[in-house]
Coordinates of C-alpha atoms in Angstrom, one line a residue:
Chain A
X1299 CA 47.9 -8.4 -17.7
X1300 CA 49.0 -4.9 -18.2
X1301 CA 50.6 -5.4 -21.5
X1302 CA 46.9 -6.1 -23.0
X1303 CA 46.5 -2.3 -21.9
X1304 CA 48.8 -1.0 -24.2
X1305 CA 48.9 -1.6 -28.2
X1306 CA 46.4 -1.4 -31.0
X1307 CA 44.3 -4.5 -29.2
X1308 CA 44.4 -2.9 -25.7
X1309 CA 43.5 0.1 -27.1
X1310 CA 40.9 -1.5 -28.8
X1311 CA 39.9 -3.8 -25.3
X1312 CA 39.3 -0.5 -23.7
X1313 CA 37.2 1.6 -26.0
X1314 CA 34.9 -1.6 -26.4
X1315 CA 34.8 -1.9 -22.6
X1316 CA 33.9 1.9 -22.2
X1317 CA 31.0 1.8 -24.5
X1318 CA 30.0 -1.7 -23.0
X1319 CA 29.8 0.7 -19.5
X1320 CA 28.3 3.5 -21.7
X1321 CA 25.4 1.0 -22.7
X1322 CA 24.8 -0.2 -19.0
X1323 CA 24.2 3.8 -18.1
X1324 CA 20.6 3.5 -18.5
X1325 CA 20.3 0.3 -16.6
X1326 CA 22.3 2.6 -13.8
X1327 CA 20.1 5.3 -13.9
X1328 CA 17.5 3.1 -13.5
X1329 CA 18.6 1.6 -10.9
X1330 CA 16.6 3.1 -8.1
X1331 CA 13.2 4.1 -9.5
X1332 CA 10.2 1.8 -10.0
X1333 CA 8.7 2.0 -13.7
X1334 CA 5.6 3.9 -13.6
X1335 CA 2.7 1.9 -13.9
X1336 CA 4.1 -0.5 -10.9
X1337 CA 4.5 3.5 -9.0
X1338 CA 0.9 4.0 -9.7
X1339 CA -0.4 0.3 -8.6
X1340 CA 1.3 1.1 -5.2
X1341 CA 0.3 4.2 -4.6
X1342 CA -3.5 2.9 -5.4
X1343 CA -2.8 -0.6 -3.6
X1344 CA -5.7 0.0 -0.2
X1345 CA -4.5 -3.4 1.9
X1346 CA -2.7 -6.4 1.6
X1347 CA -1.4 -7.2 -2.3
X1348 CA 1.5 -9.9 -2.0
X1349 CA 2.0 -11.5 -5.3
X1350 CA 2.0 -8.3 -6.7
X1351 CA 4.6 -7.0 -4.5
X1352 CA 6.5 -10.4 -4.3
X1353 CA 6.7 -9.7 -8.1
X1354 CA 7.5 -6.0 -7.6
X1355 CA 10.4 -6.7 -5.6
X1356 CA 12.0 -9.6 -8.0
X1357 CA 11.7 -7.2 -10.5
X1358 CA 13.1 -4.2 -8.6
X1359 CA 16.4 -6.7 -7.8
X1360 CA 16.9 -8.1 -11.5
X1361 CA 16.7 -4.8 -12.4
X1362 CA 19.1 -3.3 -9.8
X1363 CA 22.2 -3.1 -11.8
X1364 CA 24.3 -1.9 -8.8
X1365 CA 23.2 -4.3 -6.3
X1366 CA 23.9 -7.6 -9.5
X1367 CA 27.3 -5.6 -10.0
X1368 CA 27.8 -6.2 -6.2
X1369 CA 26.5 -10.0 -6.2
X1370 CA 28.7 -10.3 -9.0
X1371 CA 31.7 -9.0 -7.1
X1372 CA 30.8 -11.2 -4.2
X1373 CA 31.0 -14.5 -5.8
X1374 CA 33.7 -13.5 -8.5
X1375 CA 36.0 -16.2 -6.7
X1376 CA 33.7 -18.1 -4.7
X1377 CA 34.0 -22.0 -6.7
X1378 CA 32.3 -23.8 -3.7
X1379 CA 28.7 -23.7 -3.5
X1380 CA 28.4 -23.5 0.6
X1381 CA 30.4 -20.4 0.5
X1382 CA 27.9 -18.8 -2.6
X1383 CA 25.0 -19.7 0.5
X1384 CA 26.9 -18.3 3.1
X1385 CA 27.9 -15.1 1.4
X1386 CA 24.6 -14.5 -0.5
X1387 CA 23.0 -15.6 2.8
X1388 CA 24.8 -12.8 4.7
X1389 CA 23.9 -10.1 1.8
X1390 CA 20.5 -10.9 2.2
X1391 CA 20.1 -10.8 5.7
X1392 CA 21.7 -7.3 5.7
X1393 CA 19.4 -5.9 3.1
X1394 CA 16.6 -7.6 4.6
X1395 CA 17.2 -6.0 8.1
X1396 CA 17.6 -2.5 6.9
X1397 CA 14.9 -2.9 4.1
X1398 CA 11.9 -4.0 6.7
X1399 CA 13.7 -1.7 9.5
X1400 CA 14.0 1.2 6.7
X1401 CA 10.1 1.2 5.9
X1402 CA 8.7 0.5 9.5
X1403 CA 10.7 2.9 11.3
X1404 CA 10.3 5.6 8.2
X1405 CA 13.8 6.0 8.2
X1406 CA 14.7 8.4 5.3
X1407 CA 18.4 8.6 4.3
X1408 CA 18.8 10.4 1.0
X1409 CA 18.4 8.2 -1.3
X1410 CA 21.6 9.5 -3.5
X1411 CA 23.8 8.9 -0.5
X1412 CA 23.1 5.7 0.1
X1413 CA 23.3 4.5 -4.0
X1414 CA 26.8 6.3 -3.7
X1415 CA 27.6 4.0 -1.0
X1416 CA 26.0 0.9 -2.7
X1417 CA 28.6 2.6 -6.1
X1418 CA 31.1 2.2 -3.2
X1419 CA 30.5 -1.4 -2.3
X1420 CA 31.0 -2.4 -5.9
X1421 CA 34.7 -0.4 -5.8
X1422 CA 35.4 -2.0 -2.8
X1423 CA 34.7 -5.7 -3.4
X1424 CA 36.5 -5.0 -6.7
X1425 CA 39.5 -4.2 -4.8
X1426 CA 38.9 -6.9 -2.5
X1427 CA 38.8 -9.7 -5.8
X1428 CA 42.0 -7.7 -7.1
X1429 CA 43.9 -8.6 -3.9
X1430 CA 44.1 -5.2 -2.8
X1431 CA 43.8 -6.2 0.9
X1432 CA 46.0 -8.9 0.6
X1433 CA 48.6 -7.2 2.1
X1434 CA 47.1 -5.6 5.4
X1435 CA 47.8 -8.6 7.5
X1436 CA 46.2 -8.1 10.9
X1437 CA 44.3 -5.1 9.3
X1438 CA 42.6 -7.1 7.0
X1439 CA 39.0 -6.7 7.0
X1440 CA 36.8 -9.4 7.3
X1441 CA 34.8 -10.2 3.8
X1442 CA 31.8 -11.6 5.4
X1443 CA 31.8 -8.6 7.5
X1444 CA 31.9 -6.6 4.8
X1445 CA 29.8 -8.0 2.5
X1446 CA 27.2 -8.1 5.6
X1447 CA 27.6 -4.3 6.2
X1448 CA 27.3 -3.1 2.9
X1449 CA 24.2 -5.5 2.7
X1450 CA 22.8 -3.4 5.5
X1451 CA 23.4 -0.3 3.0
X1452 CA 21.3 -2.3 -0.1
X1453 CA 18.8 -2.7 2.1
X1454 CA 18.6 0.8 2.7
X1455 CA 18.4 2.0 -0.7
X1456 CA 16.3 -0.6 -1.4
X1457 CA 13.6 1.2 1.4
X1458 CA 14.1 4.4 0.1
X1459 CA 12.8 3.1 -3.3
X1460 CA 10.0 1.9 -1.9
X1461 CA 9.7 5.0 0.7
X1462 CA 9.2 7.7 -3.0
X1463 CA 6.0 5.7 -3.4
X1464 CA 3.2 6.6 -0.7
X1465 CA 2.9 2.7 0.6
X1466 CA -0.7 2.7 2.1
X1467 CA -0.6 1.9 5.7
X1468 CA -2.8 -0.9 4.6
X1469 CA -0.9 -4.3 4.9
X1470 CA 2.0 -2.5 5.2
X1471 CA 3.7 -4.9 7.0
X1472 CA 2.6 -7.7 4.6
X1473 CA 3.0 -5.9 1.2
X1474 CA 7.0 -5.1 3.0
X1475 CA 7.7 -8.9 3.5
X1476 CA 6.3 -9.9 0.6
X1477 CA 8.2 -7.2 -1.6
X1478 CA 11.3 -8.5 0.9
X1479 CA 10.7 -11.9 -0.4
X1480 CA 10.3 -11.2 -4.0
X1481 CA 13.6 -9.4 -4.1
X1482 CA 15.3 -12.5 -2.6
X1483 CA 13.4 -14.2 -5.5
X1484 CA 14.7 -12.1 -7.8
X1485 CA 18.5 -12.1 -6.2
X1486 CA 18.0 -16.2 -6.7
X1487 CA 16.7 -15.5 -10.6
X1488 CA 19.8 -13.3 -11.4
X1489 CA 22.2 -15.5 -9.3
X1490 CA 21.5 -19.1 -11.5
X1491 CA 21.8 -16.6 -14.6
X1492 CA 25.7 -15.4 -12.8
X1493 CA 26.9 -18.6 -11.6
X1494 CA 26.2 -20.6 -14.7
X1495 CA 28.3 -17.7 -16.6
X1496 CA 30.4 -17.9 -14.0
X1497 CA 31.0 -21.7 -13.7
X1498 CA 31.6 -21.5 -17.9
X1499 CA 33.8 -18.8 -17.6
X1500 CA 36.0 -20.3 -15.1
X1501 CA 36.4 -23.5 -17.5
X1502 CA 38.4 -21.7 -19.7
X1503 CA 42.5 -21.4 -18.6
X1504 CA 42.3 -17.8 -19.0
X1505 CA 39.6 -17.1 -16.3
X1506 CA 42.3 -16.5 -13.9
X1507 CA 44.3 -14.2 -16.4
X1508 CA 41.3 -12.1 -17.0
X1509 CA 39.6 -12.1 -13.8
X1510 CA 41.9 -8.5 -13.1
X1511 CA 40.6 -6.8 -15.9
X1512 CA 37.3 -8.3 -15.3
X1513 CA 37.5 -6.8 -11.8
X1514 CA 38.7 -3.2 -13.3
X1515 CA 35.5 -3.6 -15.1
X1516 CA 33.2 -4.0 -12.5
X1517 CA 34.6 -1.2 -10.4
X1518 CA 34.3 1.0 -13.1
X1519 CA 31.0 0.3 -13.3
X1520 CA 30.9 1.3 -9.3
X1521 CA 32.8 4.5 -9.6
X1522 CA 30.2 5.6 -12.6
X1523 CA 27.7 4.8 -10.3
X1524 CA 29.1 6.8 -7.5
X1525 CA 29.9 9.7 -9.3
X1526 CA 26.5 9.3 -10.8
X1527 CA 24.3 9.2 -7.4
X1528 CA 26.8 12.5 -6.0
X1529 CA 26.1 14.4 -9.1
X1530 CA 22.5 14.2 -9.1
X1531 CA 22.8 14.9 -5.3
X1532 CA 25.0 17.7 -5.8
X1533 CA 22.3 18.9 -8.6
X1534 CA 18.9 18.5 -7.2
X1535 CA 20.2 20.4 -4.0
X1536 CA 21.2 23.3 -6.1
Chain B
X150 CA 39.2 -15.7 -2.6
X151 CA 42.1 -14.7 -4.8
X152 CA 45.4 -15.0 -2.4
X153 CA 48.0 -13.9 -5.1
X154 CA 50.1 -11.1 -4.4
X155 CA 49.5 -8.3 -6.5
X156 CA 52.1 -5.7 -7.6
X157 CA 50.7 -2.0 -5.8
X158 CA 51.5 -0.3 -9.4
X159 CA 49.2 -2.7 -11.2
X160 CA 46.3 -2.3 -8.6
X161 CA 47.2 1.6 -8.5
X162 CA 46.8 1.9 -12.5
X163 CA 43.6 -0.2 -12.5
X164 CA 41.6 1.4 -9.9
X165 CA 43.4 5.1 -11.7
X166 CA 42.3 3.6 -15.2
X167 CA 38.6 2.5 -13.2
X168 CA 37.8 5.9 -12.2
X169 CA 38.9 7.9 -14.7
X170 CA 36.8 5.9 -17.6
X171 CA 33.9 6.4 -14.8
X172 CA 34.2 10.1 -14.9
X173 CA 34.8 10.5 -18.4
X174 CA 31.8 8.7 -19.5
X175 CA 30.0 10.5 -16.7
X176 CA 30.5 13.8 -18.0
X177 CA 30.7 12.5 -21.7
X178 CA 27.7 10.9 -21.8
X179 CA 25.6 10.8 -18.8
X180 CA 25.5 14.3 -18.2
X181 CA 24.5 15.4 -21.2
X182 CA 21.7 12.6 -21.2
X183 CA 20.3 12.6 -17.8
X184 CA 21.1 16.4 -17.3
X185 CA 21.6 18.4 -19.9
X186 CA 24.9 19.4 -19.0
X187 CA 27.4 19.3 -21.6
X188 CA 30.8 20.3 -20.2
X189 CA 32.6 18.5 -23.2
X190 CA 30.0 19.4 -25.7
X191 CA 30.0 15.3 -26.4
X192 CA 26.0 15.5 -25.8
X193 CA 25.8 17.5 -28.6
X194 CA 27.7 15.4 -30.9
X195 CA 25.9 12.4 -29.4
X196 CA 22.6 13.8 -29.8
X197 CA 22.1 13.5 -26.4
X198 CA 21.2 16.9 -25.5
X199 CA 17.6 15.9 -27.1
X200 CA 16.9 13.6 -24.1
X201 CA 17.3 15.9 -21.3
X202 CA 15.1 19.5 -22.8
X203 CA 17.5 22.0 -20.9
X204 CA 16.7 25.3 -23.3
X205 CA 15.7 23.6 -26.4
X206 CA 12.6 21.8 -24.6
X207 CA 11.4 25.2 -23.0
X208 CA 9.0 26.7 -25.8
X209 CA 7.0 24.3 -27.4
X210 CA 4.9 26.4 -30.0
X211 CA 1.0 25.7 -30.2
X212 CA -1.5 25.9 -33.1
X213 CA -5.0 24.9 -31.7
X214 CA -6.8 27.5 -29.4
X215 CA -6.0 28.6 -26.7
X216 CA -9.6 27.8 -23.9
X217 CA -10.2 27.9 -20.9
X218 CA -12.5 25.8 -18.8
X219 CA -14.1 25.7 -15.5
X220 CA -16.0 22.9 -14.7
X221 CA -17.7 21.6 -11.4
X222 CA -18.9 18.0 -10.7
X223 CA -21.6 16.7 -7.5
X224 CA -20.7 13.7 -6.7
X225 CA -22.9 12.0 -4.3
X226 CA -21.4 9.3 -1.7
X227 CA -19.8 6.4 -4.3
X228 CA -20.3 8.2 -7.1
X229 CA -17.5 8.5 -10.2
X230 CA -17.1 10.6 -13.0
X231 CA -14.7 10.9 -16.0
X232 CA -14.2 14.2 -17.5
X233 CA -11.1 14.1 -20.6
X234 CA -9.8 16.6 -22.9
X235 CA -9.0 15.6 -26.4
X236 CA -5.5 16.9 -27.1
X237 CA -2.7 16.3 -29.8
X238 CA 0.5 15.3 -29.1
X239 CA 2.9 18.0 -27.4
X240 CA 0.0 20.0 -26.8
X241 CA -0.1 21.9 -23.0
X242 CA -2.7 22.4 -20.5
X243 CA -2.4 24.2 -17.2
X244 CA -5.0 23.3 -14.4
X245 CA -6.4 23.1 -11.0
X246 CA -8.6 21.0 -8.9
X247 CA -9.7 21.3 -5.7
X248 CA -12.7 19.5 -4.0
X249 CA -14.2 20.1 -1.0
X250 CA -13.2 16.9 0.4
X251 CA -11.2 14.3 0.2
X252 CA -11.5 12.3 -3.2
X253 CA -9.8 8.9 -5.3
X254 CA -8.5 10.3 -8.3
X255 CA -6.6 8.8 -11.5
X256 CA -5.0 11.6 -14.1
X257 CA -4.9 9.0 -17.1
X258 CA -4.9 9.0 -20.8
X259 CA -5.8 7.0 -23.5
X260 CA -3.4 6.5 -26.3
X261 CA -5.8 7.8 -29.7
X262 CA -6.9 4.1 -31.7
X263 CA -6.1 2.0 -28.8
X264 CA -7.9 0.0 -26.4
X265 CA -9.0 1.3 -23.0
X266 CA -6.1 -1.1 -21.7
X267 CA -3.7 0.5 -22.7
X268 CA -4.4 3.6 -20.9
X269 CA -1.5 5.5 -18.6
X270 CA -2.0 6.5 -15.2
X271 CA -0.1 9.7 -14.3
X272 CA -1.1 10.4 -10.8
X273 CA -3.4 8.6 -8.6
X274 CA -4.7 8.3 -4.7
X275 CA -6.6 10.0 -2.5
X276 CA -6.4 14.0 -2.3
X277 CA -8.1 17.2 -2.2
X278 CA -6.7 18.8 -4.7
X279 CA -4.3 18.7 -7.8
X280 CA -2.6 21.5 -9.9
X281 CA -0.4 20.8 -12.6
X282 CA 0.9 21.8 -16.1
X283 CA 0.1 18.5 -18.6
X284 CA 2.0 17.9 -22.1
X285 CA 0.5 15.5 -23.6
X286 CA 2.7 12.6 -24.6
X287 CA 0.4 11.7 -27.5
X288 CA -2.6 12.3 -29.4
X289 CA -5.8 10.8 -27.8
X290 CA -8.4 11.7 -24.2
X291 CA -6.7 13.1 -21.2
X292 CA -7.9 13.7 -17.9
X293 CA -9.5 12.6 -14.9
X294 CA -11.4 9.7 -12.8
X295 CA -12.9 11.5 -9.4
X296 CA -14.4 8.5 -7.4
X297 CA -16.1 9.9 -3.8
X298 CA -15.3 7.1 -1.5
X299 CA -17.2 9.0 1.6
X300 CA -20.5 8.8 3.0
X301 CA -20.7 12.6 2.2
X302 CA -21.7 14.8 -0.9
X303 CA -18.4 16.3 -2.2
X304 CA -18.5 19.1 -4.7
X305 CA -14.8 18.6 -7.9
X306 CA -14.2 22.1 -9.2
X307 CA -11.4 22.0 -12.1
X308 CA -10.2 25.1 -13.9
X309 CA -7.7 24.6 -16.9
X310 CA -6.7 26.2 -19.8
X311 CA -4.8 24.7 -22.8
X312 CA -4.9 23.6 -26.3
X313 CA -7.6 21.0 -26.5
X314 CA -10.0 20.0 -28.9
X315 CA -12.5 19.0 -27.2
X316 CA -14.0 18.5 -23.5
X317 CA -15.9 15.6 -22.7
X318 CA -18.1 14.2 -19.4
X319 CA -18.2 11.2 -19.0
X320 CA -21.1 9.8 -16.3
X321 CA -23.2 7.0 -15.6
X322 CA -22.2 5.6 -18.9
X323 CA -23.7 8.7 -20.9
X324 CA -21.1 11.3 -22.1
X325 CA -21.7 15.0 -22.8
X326 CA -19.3 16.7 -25.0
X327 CA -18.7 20.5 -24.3
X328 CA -16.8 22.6 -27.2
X329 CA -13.9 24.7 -25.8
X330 CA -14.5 28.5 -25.8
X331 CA -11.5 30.0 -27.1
X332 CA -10.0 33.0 -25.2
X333 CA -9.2 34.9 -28.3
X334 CA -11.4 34.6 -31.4

């Protein structure tokens, strides 16, 4: 694996991965802000509006590069389809909880703080795929645990996107659930798209070869969005 | 799950190789994009310096008159009026509402030779007031819907000064054009 890092080719492997990341800055920074016109519709929105929000949140997850980076983390090396349920299952409960709890109970975490932590998530089930843990033994933590607790932290940034908009108290509780279940929606739209690249990619003897660097890859991709969120913390607070 | 053991070196080199690519194109290229700060002059050479102003955005230079305008609208219980300036692109306005109770309101603007659709809502809800300094994004009407949803006369008063063309009212499907008065002939 290493020896495709050094060389003309492995120099060339990680230039082209860099810009690849480069390109998918946009999709970061747009990670966590809902596109105008839908800000306006919600702001205006007097009373119950599901399909609209049911649409709103599919499109808020299929555009969520950080929480997709995370999915993808999460079922990297999952090849039987009860454990993509159980593990998808127990990210979506976690957001869920802390997305309804988030907007009901007005809980506002900074919004930066808690898209570092998503960035985080992504590092960490990097690691996790990499076999970083392997070693810890006893100390091991439990990946449905943690895939669970860091859902409870999508769900949070997931309210505080909704929380910039001024939600009316209208339907509150029915636009929330219906925006809860569009995002599931859209989680289940993005996930056919991943395992079907997945289930190709693993047909090829060199998934297994790859899979590190592919792993490297993603948690770039979570330390850009780490350093992203704490910088403009660090800068709007100035 | 992946079970293999994995060297410490080769995870330690990854996750070293991860974050330093992260904070390279961070400061390479986001930035100077999101920004403007341009530690490794990259956003420069990019052209990325363009997207986020920082001191090249701060003057933009105008060529239309400079008017002012102070306007106030009645409206009774459900009534609505539209009042927009015509503007050019990248030209400025500074203004103020305030009415003496609470309003709906949509600051929108319609794109010059397009159809009413595809109109862009800046700001919309329910207040009592709005100040603001408005660039417009292109050349076409900009301005304001004021709907009064009460059951009681409310009185709109909006004072703004810019570089429009043109002022126009629009009510009850008649519209009343009012020239702009320029502060310095």
């Amino acid at each position: 694996m290493l020896h495709q890092l050094t060389g003309k080719n492995g120099l060339r492997l990680l230039l082209n991965t860099a810009l690849l990341a480069a390109l998918g800055v946009p999709a970061l920074a747009m990670a966590h802000s809902i596109a105008e016109g839908d800000a306006s519709f919600v702001i205006g929105a007097d009373g119950p509006a599901i399909i609209p929000f049911i649409y709103l949140g599919a499109k808020h997850m299929v555009s969520g590069f950080d929480h997709l980076l995370f999915l993808a983390g999460v079922i990297f090396f999952l090849y039987r389809p009860i454990d993509v349920v159980k593990y998808v299952t127990l990210f979506a409960v976690g957001h869920s909880i802390t997305l309804i709890l988030g907007v009901l109970a007005d809980i506002r975490i900074n919004a930066h703080l808690v898209d570092a932590i998503i960035g985080l998530s992504i590092v960490y089930k990097a690691l996790e795929n990499m076999g970083a843990f392997n070693n810890l033994g006893r100390f091991r933590p439990d990946t449905r645990l943690a895939v669970f607790a860091f859902g409870l932290f999508h769900g949070f940034g997931l309210a505080s996107s909704l929380q910039e908009l001024e939600l009316s108290p209208e339907g509150l509780l029915t636009n929330l659930i219906s925006f809860n279940i569009g995002v599931e929606l859209g989680q289940l739209f993005a996930l056919g798209f991943m395992l079907l690249a997945f289930s190709v990619w693993r047909s090829y003897s060199s998934f297994e070869k790859h899979a590190f660097l592919a792993n490297t890859i993603i948690m770039t991709g979570g330390f850009l969005a780490i350093a992203y969120q704490l910088t403009s913390w660090y800068l709007q607070s100035a | 799950m992946n079970q293999a053991k994995v060297s410490r070196r080769k995870l330690g080199i990854a996750t070293g190789a991860a974050l330093g690519v992260g904070l390279l194109i961070l400061v390479a290229i986001v930035l100077p994009a999101e920004f403007g700060v341009d530690p490794l002059k990259t956003g420069r050479l990019l052209g990325l310096s363009d997207l986020a102003g920082g001191e090249e955005g701060a003057l933009i230079e105008q060529h239309t008159n400079h008017a002012e305008d102070h306007v106030e609208f009645i409206l009774e219980p459900f009534q609505s009026v539209e009042y927009k300036y015509t503007m050019d692109a990248d030209t400025a306005i500074v203004f103020s509402w305030q009415a003496d109770g609470e309003v709906y309101f949509d600051m929108h603007s319609e794109p010059a030779g397009r159809p009413p659709e595809d109109e862009v809502s800046f700001a919309a809800g329910d207040a009592s007031e709005q100040r603001g300094v408005y660039i417009a994004p292109f050349t076409g009407i900009h301005g304001w819907f004021w709907e009064n949803r009460g059951f009681e006369e409310v009185t709109v008063r909006l004072s703004a000064a810019g570089f429009y063309a043109l002022a126009t009212e629009y009510r009850d499907g008649s519209t009343f054009d009012i020239e702009p008065e320029p502060v310095l002939d």
